Amino acid sequence: GPMGGMGGMGKGGGKGRPPPPAYAMPVDTEVVVRGLKSAADHNGKSGKIKGWDEGKGRYEVEVDSDTTLSLKPQNLTQKCSSVAVMGIESQPELNGKSGQILSFDESNGRYAVRLREKLASGRDTIALQPSNVILPKGTRVVTQGLSKEEFNGQMGQIAEVDKEACRYTVSCKSGKSIKIKFENVLC
């Protein structure tokens, strides 16, 4: 009938790749490349997730319209679009503001966050530690800085956000749920 023949017409020649698992970023998530040593010219480039290769433990990331890179989760930062600022004592007027993550700078351990509204100074981009950025529920994260080494570098998804305790509940790839401080994950 007229409804037939629609399958497998998308890009990729009908590989029919399943969607990424719950702990991996969904297809079309906007990301920024960071921390590459061998292909450092790609650092700072924006791209989109095209798939997740479980065997290699890497994402397929399209950076330029014709370039696809195979990258580890640790080399990507999601451009999370609805983060909230909290716990800044030196500039309390920033607390409660919302913004978007632009990138993560490993040299100083801070996100660059573009605020929805400009500050009185006219600036709209600020550098924040992960402990001062509340990621929304459902964000895919990688754990870091935990005292038990086996829990670091775990992929997971934020299941709950507890603002009072400053903790996320993260559903890890391993199947475990862990409750950890805001600074113990990177998006």
Short mmCIF file of C-alpha atoms in Angstrom, two decimals:
data_model
loop_
_atom_site.label_atom_id
_atom_site.label_comp_id
_atom_site.label_asym_id
_atom_site.label_seq_id
_atom_site.Cartn_x
_atom_site.Cartn_y
_atom_site.Cartn_z
CA GLY A 1 0.00 0.00 0.00
CA PRO A 2 0.97 3.67 -0.05
CA MET A 3 2.15 3.45 3.57
CA GLY A 4 4.88 0.91 2.80
CA GLY A 5 8.50 1.59 1.93
CA MET A 6 9.09 4.32 4.49
CA GLY A 7 11.52 2.38 6.69
CA GLY A 8 15.29 2.83 6.57
CA MET A 9 15.21 6.06 4.57
CA GLY A 10 17.07 8.13 7.16
CA LYS A 11 20.78 8.90 7.14
CA GLY A 12 23.07 6.01 7.95
CA GLY A 13 21.68 3.58 5.37
CA GLY A 14 19.19 1.83 7.65
CA LYS A 15 21.54 0.41 10.24
CA GLY A 16 18.53 0.66 12.54
CA ARG A 17 20.68 1.44 15.54
CA PRO A 18 18.67 1.29 18.79
CA PRO A 19 18.37 4.52 20.77
CA PRO A 20 21.12 5.03 23.37
CA PRO A 21 20.47 3.41 26.79
CA ALA A 22 19.11 5.45 29.71
CA TYR A 23 22.56 6.31 31.07
CA ALA A 24 23.81 7.64 27.71
CA MET A 25 22.96 10.99 26.11
CA PRO A 26 20.09 10.86 23.62
CA VAL A 27 20.65 11.39 19.91
CA ASP A 28 20.79 15.10 18.97
CA THR A 29 21.96 16.20 22.44
CA GLU A 30 24.12 19.31 21.97
CA VAL A 31 27.64 18.89 23.31
CA VAL A 32 31.03 20.60 23.39
CA VAL A 33 34.26 18.66 22.85
CA ARG A 34 36.93 18.97 25.56
CA GLY A 35 40.18 17.46 26.80
CA LEU A 36 41.31 15.74 23.60
CA LYS A 37 45.07 15.32 23.50
CA SER A 38 45.64 13.75 20.07
CA ALA A 39 43.03 15.75 18.13
CA ALA A 40 43.23 18.93 20.17
CA ASP A 41 42.01 21.05 17.25
CA HIS A 42 38.53 19.66 17.93
CA ASN A 43 38.48 20.94 21.55
CA GLY A 44 35.87 23.64 22.04
CA LYS A 45 33.88 22.57 18.99
CA SER A 46 30.13 22.15 19.34
CA GLY A 47 28.47 19.03 18.07
CA LYS A 48 25.51 16.69 18.32
CA ILE A 49 25.28 13.14 19.58
CA LYS A 50 24.56 10.73 16.71
CA GLY A 51 24.73 7.48 18.63
CA TRP A 52 26.36 5.43 21.40
CA ASP A 53 28.70 2.51 20.78
CA GLU A 54 28.46 0.25 23.81
CA GLY A 55 31.32 -1.95 22.62
CA LYS A 56 33.77 0.94 22.41
CA GLY A 57 32.21 2.96 25.24
CA ARG A 58 32.16 5.98 22.94
CA TYR A 59 29.68 8.40 21.46
CA GLU A 60 29.45 9.14 17.76
CA VAL A 61 29.54 12.95 17.63
CA GLU A 62 28.96 15.06 14.55
CA VAL A 63 31.04 18.22 14.89
CA ASP A 64 31.15 19.77 11.47
CA SER A 65 28.49 18.86 8.94
CA ASP A 66 30.87 16.27 7.49
CA THR A 67 32.97 15.16 10.49
CA THR A 68 31.94 12.46 12.94
CA LEU A 69 34.19 11.75 15.92
CA SER A 70 34.16 8.74 18.23
CA LEU A 71 34.56 10.19 21.73
CA LYS A 72 34.53 9.04 25.35
CA PRO A 73 31.91 10.54 27.70
CA GLN A 74 34.72 12.31 29.61
CA ASN A 75 35.56 14.32 26.48
CA LEU A 76 32.10 15.83 26.13
CA THR A 77 30.13 18.46 28.02
CA GLN A 78 26.39 18.72 27.44
CA LYS A 79 25.00 22.16 26.74
CA CYS A 80 22.34 21.73 29.43
CA SER A 81 19.82 24.45 28.79
CA SER A 82 17.98 24.84 32.09
CA VAL A 83 20.47 24.82 34.94
CA ALA A 84 20.01 26.86 38.11
CA VAL A 85 22.64 28.72 40.11
CA MET A 86 22.85 28.19 43.88
CA GLY A 87 25.06 28.54 46.93
CA ILE A 88 27.19 31.49 45.82
CA GLU A 89 28.00 33.45 48.96
CA SER A 90 30.16 36.12 47.32
CA GLN A 91 27.43 37.10 44.82
CA PRO A 92 24.11 36.05 46.35
CA GLU A 93 22.19 37.93 43.65
CA LEU A 94 23.19 35.13 41.23
CA ASN A 95 21.45 32.44 43.26
CA GLY A 96 18.23 31.18 41.73
CA LYS A 97 19.14 32.49 38.27
CA SER A 98 18.88 30.07 35.39
CA GLY A 99 21.09 29.60 32.40
CA GLN A 100 22.73 27.26 29.92
CA ILE A 101 26.05 25.44 30.22
CA LEU A 102 28.35 26.46 27.36
CA SER A 103 31.44 24.44 28.26
CA PHE A 104 33.57 22.99 31.05
CA ASP A 105 37.15 24.11 31.69
CA GLU A 106 39.21 21.28 33.16
CA SER A 107 42.08 23.61 34.08
CA ASN A 108 39.96 25.39 36.72
CA GLY A 109 37.16 22.87 37.17
CA ARG A 110 34.41 25.31 36.20
CA TYR A 111 31.50 25.45 33.84
CA ALA A 112 30.92 28.50 31.66
CA VAL A 113 27.24 29.30 32.17
CA ARG A 114 25.31 31.80 30.08
CA LEU A 115 22.57 33.36 32.19
CA ARG A 116 19.08 33.96 30.81
CA GLU A 117 19.24 37.58 31.97
CA LYS A 118 22.30 39.81 31.82
CA LEU A 119 23.86 40.93 35.09
CA ALA A 120 23.90 44.59 36.13
CA SER A 121 27.48 44.70 34.84
CA GLY A 122 26.23 43.69 31.39
CA ARG A 123 27.93 40.29 31.57
CA ASP A 124 25.83 37.25 30.88
CA THR A 125 28.44 34.47 31.06
CA ILE A 126 29.93 33.39 34.39
CA ALA A 127 32.30 30.63 35.52
CA LEU A 128 30.83 28.32 38.15
CA GLN A 129 31.99 25.27 40.04
CA PRO A 130 29.80 22.18 39.59
CA SER A 131 28.72 22.52 43.24
CA ASN A 132 27.02 25.83 42.34
CA VAL A 133 25.13 24.52 39.30
CA ILE A 134 21.93 22.49 39.68
CA LEU A 135 21.47 20.22 36.68
CA PRO A 136 17.89 19.27 35.81
CA LYS A 137 16.46 15.84 36.51
CA GLY A 138 17.07 13.53 33.57
CA THR A 139 20.51 15.00 32.74
CA ARG A 140 23.11 12.39 31.77
CA VAL A 141 26.22 12.69 33.92
CA VAL A 142 29.61 11.11 34.63
CA THR A 143 30.61 10.73 38.29
CA GLN A 144 33.87 12.19 39.63
CA GLY A 145 35.71 13.00 42.84
CA LEU A 146 34.18 10.23 44.95
CA SER A 147 36.29 8.61 47.66
CA LYS A 148 35.49 5.11 46.39
CA GLU A 149 37.47 4.94 43.17
CA GLU A 150 35.22 2.31 41.58
CA PHE A 151 32.33 4.80 41.59
CA ASN A 152 34.22 7.43 39.59
CA GLY A 153 33.80 7.70 35.83
CA GLN A 154 30.40 5.98 36.02
CA MET A 155 27.82 7.04 33.48
CA GLY A 156 24.35 7.69 34.79
CA GLN A 157 21.22 9.78 34.73
CA ILE A 158 20.02 12.19 37.43
CA ALA A 159 16.89 10.59 38.88
CA GLU A 160 16.22 13.09 41.68
CA VAL A 161 17.50 16.51 42.75
CA ASP A 162 17.53 17.24 46.49
CA LYS A 163 18.20 20.97 46.80
CA GLU A 164 18.07 20.95 50.61
CA ALA A 165 20.81 18.32 50.92
CA CYS A 166 22.64 19.47 47.76
CA ARG A 167 22.59 15.92 46.45
CA TYR A 168 21.62 14.17 43.24
CA THR A 169 20.29 10.65 43.14
CA VAL A 170 22.01 9.16 40.09
CA SER A 171 20.89 5.96 38.37
CA CYS A 172 24.20 4.47 37.25
CA LYS A 173 24.98 2.26 34.29
CA SER A 174 25.77 -0.50 36.81
CA GLY A 175 22.11 -0.50 37.87
CA LYS A 176 22.89 1.05 41.26
CA SER A 177 21.39 4.31 42.46
CA ILE A 178 23.77 6.53 44.40
CA LYS A 179 23.09 9.75 46.26
CA ILE A 180 26.02 12.11 45.74
CA LYS A 181 26.90 15.78 46.10
CA PHE A 182 26.37 18.22 43.24
CA GLU A 183 30.14 18.50 42.70
CA ASN A 184 30.49 14.75 42.16
CA VAL A 185 29.01 14.78 38.68
CA LEU A 186 29.78 16.47 35.38
CA CYS A 187 27.25 16.77 32.60
#
